[in-house]
XYZ file of C-alpha atoms in Angstrom:
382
model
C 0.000 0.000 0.000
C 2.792 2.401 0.754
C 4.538 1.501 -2.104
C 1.386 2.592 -4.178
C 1.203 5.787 -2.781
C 4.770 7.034 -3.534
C 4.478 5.630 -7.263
C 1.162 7.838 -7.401
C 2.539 10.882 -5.434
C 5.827 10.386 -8.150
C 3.325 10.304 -11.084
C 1.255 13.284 -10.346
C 4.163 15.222 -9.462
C 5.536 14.341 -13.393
C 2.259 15.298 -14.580
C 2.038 18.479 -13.133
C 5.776 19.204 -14.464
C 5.015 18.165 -17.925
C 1.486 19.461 -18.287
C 3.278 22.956 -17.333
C 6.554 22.894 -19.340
C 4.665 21.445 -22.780
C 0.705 20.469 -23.261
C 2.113 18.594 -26.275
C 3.882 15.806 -24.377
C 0.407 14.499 -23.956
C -0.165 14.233 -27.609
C 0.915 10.268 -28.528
C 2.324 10.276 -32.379
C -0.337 8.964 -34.322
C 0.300 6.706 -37.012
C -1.871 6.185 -40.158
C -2.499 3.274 -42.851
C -2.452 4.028 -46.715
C -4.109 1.700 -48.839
C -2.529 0.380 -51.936
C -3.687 1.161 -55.727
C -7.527 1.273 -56.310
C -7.322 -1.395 -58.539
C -6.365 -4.005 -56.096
C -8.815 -6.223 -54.635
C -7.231 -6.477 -51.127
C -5.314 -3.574 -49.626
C -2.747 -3.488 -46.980
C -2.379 -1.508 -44.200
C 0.959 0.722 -44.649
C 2.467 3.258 -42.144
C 2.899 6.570 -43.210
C 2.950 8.020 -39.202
C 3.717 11.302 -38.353
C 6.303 11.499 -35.435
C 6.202 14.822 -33.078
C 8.872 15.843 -30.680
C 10.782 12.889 -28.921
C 9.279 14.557 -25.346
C 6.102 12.414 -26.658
C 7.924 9.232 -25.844
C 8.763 10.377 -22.162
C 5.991 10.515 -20.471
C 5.263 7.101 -21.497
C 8.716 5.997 -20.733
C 9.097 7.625 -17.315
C 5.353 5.601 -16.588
C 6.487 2.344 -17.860
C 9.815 2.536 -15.456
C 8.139 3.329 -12.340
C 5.451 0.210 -13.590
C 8.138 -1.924 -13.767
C 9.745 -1.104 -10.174
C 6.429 -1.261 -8.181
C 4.247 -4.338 -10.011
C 5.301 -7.501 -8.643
C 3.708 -11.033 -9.846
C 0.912 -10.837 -7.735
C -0.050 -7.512 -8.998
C -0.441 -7.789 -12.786
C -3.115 -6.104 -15.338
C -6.156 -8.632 -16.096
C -5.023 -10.538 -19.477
C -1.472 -10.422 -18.551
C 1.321 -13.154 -18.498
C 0.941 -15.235 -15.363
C -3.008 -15.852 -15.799
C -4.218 -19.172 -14.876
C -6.603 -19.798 -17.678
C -5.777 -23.173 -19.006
C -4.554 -23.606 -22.343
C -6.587 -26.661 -24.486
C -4.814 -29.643 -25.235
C -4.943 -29.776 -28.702
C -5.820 -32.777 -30.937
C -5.388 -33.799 -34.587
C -7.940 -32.994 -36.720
C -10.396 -35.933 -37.678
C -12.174 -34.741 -40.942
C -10.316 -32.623 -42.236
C -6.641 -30.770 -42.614
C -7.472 -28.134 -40.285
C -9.014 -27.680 -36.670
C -9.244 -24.636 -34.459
C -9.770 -25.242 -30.684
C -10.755 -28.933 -31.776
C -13.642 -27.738 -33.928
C -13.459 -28.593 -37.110
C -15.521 -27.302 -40.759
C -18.987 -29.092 -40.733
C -19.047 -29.421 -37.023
C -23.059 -28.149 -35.440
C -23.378 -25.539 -32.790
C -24.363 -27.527 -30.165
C -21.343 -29.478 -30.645
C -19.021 -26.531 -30.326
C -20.737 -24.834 -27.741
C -21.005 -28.596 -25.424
C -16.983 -27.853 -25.850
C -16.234 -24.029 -25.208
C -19.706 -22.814 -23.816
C -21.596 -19.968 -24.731
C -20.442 -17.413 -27.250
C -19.678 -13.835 -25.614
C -20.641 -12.011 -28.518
C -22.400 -12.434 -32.045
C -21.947 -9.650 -34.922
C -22.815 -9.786 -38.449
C -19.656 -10.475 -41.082
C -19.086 -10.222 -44.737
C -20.496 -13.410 -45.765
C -23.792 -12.431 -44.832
C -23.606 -14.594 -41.612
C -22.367 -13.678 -38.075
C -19.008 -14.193 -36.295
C -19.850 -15.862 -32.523
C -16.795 -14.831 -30.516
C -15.919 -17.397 -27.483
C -13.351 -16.775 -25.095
C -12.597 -16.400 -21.513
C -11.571 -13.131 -20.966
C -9.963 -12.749 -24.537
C -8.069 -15.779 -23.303
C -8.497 -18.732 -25.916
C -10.384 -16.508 -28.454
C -12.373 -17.974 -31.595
C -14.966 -16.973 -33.779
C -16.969 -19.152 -35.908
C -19.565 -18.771 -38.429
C -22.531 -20.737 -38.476
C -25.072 -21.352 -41.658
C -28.939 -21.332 -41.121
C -28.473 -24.574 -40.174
C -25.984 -24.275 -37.571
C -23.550 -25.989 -38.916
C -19.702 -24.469 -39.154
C -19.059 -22.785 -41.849
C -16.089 -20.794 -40.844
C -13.716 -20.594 -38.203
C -11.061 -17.883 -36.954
C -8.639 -17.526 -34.313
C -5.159 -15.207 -33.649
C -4.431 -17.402 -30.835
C -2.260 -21.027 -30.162
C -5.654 -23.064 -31.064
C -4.532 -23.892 -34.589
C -3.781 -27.479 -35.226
C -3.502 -29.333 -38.305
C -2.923 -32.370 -40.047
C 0.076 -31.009 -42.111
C 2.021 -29.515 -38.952
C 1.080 -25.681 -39.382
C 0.521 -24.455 -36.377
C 1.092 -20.454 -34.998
C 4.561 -19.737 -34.884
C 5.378 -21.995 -38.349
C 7.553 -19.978 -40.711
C 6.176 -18.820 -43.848
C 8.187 -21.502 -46.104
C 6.932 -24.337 -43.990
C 3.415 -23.373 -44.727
C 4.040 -23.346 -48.441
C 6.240 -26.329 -48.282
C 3.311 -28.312 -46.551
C 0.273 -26.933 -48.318
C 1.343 -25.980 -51.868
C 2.058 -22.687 -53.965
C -1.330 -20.213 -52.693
C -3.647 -18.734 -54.739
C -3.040 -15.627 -56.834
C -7.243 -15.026 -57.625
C -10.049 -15.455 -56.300
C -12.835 -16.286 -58.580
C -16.539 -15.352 -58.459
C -19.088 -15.491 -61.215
C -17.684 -14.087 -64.465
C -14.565 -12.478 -62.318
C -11.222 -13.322 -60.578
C -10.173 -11.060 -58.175
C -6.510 -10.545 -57.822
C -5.192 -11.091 -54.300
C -2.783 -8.542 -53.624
C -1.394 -9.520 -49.828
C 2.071 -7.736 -49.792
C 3.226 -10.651 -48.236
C 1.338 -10.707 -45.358
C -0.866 -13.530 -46.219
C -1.162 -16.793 -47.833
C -4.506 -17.992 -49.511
C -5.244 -21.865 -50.021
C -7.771 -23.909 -51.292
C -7.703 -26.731 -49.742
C -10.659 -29.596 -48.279
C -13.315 -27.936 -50.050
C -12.422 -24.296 -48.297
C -9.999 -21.377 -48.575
C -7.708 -21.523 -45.877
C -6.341 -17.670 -45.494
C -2.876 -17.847 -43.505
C -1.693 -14.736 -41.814
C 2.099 -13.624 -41.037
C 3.312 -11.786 -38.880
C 6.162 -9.555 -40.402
C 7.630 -8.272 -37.343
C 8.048 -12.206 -35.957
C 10.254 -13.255 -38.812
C 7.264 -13.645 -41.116
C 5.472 -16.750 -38.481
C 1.856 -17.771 -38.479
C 0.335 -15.242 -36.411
C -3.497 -15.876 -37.297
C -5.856 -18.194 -39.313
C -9.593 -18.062 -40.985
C -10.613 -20.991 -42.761
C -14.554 -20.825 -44.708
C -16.185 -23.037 -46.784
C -16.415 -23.008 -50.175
C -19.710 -22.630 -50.748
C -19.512 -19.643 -47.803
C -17.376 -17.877 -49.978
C -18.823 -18.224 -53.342
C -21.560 -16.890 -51.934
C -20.091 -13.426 -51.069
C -20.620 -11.532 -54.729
C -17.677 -9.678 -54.547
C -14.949 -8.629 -52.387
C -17.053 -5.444 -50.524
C -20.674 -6.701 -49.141
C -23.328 -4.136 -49.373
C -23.116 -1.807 -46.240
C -25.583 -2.048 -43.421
C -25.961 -1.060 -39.777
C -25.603 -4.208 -38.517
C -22.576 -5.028 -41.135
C -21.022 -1.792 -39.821
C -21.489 -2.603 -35.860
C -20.083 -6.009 -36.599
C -16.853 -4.539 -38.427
C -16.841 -2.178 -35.648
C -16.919 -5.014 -32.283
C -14.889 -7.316 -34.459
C -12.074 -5.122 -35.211
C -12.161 -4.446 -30.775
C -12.655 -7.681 -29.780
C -9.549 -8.547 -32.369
C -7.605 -6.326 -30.659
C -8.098 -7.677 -27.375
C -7.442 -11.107 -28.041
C -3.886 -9.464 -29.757
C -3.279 -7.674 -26.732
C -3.880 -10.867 -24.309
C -1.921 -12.339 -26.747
C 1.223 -10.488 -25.519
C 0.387 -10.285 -22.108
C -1.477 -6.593 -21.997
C -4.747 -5.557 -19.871
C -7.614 -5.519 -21.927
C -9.221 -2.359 -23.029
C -12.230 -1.436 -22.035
C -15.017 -0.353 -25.158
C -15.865 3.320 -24.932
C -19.225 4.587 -26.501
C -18.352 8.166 -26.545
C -15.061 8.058 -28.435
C -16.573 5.232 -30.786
C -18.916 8.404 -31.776
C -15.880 10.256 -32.558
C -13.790 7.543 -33.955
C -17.195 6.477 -36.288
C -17.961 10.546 -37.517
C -14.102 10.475 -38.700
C -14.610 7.450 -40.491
C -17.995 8.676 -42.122
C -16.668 12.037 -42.829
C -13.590 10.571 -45.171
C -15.786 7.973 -46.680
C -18.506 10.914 -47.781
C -15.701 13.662 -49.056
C -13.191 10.692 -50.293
C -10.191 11.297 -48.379
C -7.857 9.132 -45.814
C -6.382 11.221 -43.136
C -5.685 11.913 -39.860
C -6.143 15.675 -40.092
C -9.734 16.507 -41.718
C -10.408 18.915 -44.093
C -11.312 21.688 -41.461
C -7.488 20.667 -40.113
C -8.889 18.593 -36.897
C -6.398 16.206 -35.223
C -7.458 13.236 -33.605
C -6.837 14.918 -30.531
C -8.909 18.352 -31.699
C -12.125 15.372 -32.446
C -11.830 14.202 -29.130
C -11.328 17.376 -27.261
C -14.255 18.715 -29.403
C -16.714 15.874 -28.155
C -15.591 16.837 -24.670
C -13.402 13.241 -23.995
C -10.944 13.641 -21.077
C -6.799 12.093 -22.135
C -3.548 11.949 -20.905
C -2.468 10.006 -23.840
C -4.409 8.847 -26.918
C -3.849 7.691 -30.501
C -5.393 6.863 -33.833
C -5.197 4.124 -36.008
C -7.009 4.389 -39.595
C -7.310 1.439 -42.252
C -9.241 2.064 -45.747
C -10.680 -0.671 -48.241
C -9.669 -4.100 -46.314
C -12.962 -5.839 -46.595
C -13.271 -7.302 -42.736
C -12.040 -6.012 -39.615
C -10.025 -9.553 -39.446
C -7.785 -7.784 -42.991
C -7.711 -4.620 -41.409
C -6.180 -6.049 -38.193
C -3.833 -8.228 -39.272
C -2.232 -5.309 -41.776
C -2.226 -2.899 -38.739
C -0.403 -5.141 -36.777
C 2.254 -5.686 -39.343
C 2.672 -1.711 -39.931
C 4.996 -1.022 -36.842
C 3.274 2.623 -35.444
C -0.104 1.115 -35.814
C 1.008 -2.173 -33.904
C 2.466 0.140 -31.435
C -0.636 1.736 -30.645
C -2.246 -1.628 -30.214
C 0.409 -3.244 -28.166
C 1.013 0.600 -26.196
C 0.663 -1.048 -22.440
C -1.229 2.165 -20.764
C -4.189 2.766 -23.208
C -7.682 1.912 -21.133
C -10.040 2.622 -23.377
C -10.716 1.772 -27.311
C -13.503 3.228 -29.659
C -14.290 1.870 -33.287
C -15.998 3.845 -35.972
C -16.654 2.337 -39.496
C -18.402 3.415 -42.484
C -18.421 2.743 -46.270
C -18.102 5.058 -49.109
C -20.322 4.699 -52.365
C -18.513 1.793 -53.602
C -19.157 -0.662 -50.410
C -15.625 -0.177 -49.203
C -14.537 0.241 -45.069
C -13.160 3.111 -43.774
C -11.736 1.674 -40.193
C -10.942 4.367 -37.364
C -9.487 3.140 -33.888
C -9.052 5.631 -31.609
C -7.713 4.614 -27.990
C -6.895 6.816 -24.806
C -6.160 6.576 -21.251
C -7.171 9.581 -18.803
C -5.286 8.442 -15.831
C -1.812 7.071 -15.528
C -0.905 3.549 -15.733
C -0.783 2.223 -12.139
């Protein structure tokens, strides 16, 4: 307890300094994603950050240093390392080359959920289904998609569930994967056209067992399997095109997928959860909506608002806060996955004091996503 109250007394003393010498030390660099050409069918998430003044790093720094000297084992975040959630055991798969937390393609719902329970959430995805999200705590997280007849139809998961019959597992390198499963796909077709997969290297498409197996790498982990989504064929050739035709409840999904993705990535590397915040969503969802109606992707609007001018403007309280933006990825599950492999954005996903996470989407004329994140903290990290 004493120990507490000096790191807090030390902390608002800092705050005080800094918030006198320089209101821009609370101003986090925010880092933006640029899509590739129009004319690809998939695009990547690039950075293309601005960095201000190296003072924007301290006050982080100086937090994370005193963290370190007070926590002890016994005193760590929820979702961090040392949790005593149990891992599954994992088993081969029976019917086919993949399985995700033992469930398998073709599996029903009651099935799965006599296995992992009750799903935590359910939110409409591209395919014209919904994603059920089950985890405990963002511990062991998996969504699957179920048809009308509750069968599996599509699986997902960014955690160590992943087990296969060919020995691709998370963590596998990049050559292993092809060397096991064959040369990917370069197009997708549907009806009369084959859309060009453009991945920049960041993922691996395969048909294979009557689905397409989408393998995701993770470039700042020597190019390892960081994430999987496997969906039947008959899911897929169902989706028209690459961009499904925007409605509210398409848009909430994209919006509690993309949080609930980052979650599970921040459990993932032993981070406290964030906590969903209705008020900055507003803001994060009006930036989104204003550069989808007047066709621009930036962090500075037209009227030359910052992130941090939006959420001053709507009246939301910050020490620190950042933005993340991602344009034309056609699920929250593409838009993640590139953030994470463009370094500033994965910083702001992976930054250890951030409490709180909004999520705005919206689509432009042409069905595509505009993604906004926009995170925050208004107390120090204790």
């Amino acid at each position: 307890m004493e120990s507490e109250l000096v790191k807090r007394f030390i902390l608002l003393l800092i705050i005080v300094f800094i918030g006198y010498v320089s209101k821009p030390l609370w101003e986090e660099p925010v880092q933006q994603a640029i899509p590739s050409s129009v004319k690809d069918s998939i695009r990547s998430a690039v950075d293309f950050g601005k960095e201000y003044a190296a003072d924007n790093f301290t006050l982080d720094n100086l937090t994370q240093q005193l963290d370190s000297l007070f926590k002890s084992p016994d005193n760590l975040p929820p979702g961090s390392k040392g949790t005593d959630i149990e891992t599954p055991k994992l088993s081969a798969p029976e019917d086919h080359l993949f399985s995700i937390h033992n469930i398998e393609l073709g599996q029903s719902k009651a099935k799965v959920e006599q296995k992992i329970g009750k799903p935590k959430r359910t939110s409409k995805n591209e395919y014209g289904v919904s994603w059920a999200a089950y985890h405990e705590n963002y511990h062991n997280f998996i969504m699957v998609a179920y048809d009308k007849n509750n069968m599996v139809r599509g699986l997902f998961t960014n955690q160590d569930l992943i087990a296969s019959a060919k020995g691709v597992k998370l963590g596998s390198s990049k050559q292993s994967v092809r060397d096991h499963l064959g040369t990917p796909e370069s197009a997708i077709r549907k009806g009369l056209v084959n859309y060009q997969i453009n991945s920049n290297g960041e993922y691996d498409v395969f048909r294979l067992d009557n689905s397409f197996v989408t393998v995701f790498y993770d470039k700042h982990a020597n190019n390892t399997v960081t994430a999987i989504q496997i969906i039947n064929k008959d899911l897929e050739q169902n989706k028209d095109g690459f961009y499904t035709e925007p409605s509210k409840s398409l848009r909430e999904g994209f919006e509690y997928q993309l949080f609930d993705l980052t979650n599970a990535t921040r459990v993932k590397h032993g981070l406290s959860i964030l906590k969903w915040d209705d008020h900055v969503s507003e803001t994060a969802r009006n930036h989104s909506l204003d550069m989808a109606e007047n066709q621009y992707f930036a962090h500075t609007n037209p009227q030359g608002q910052s992130p941090f001018d939006r959420m001053k403007e709507d009246n939301i309280s910050f020490i620190t806060a950042g933005e993340n933006l991602a344009y034309g990825q056609f699920s929250s599950i593409f838009a993640h996955e590139g953030l994470m492999n463009s370094l500033g954005h994965r910083k702001n996903i992976l930054r250890e004091n951030y409490k709180y996470l909004g999520v705005g989407v919206a689509f432009n004329n042409e069905s595509q996503p505009y993604y906004t994140e926009d995170f925050y903290s208004n107390s120090p990290s204790l």
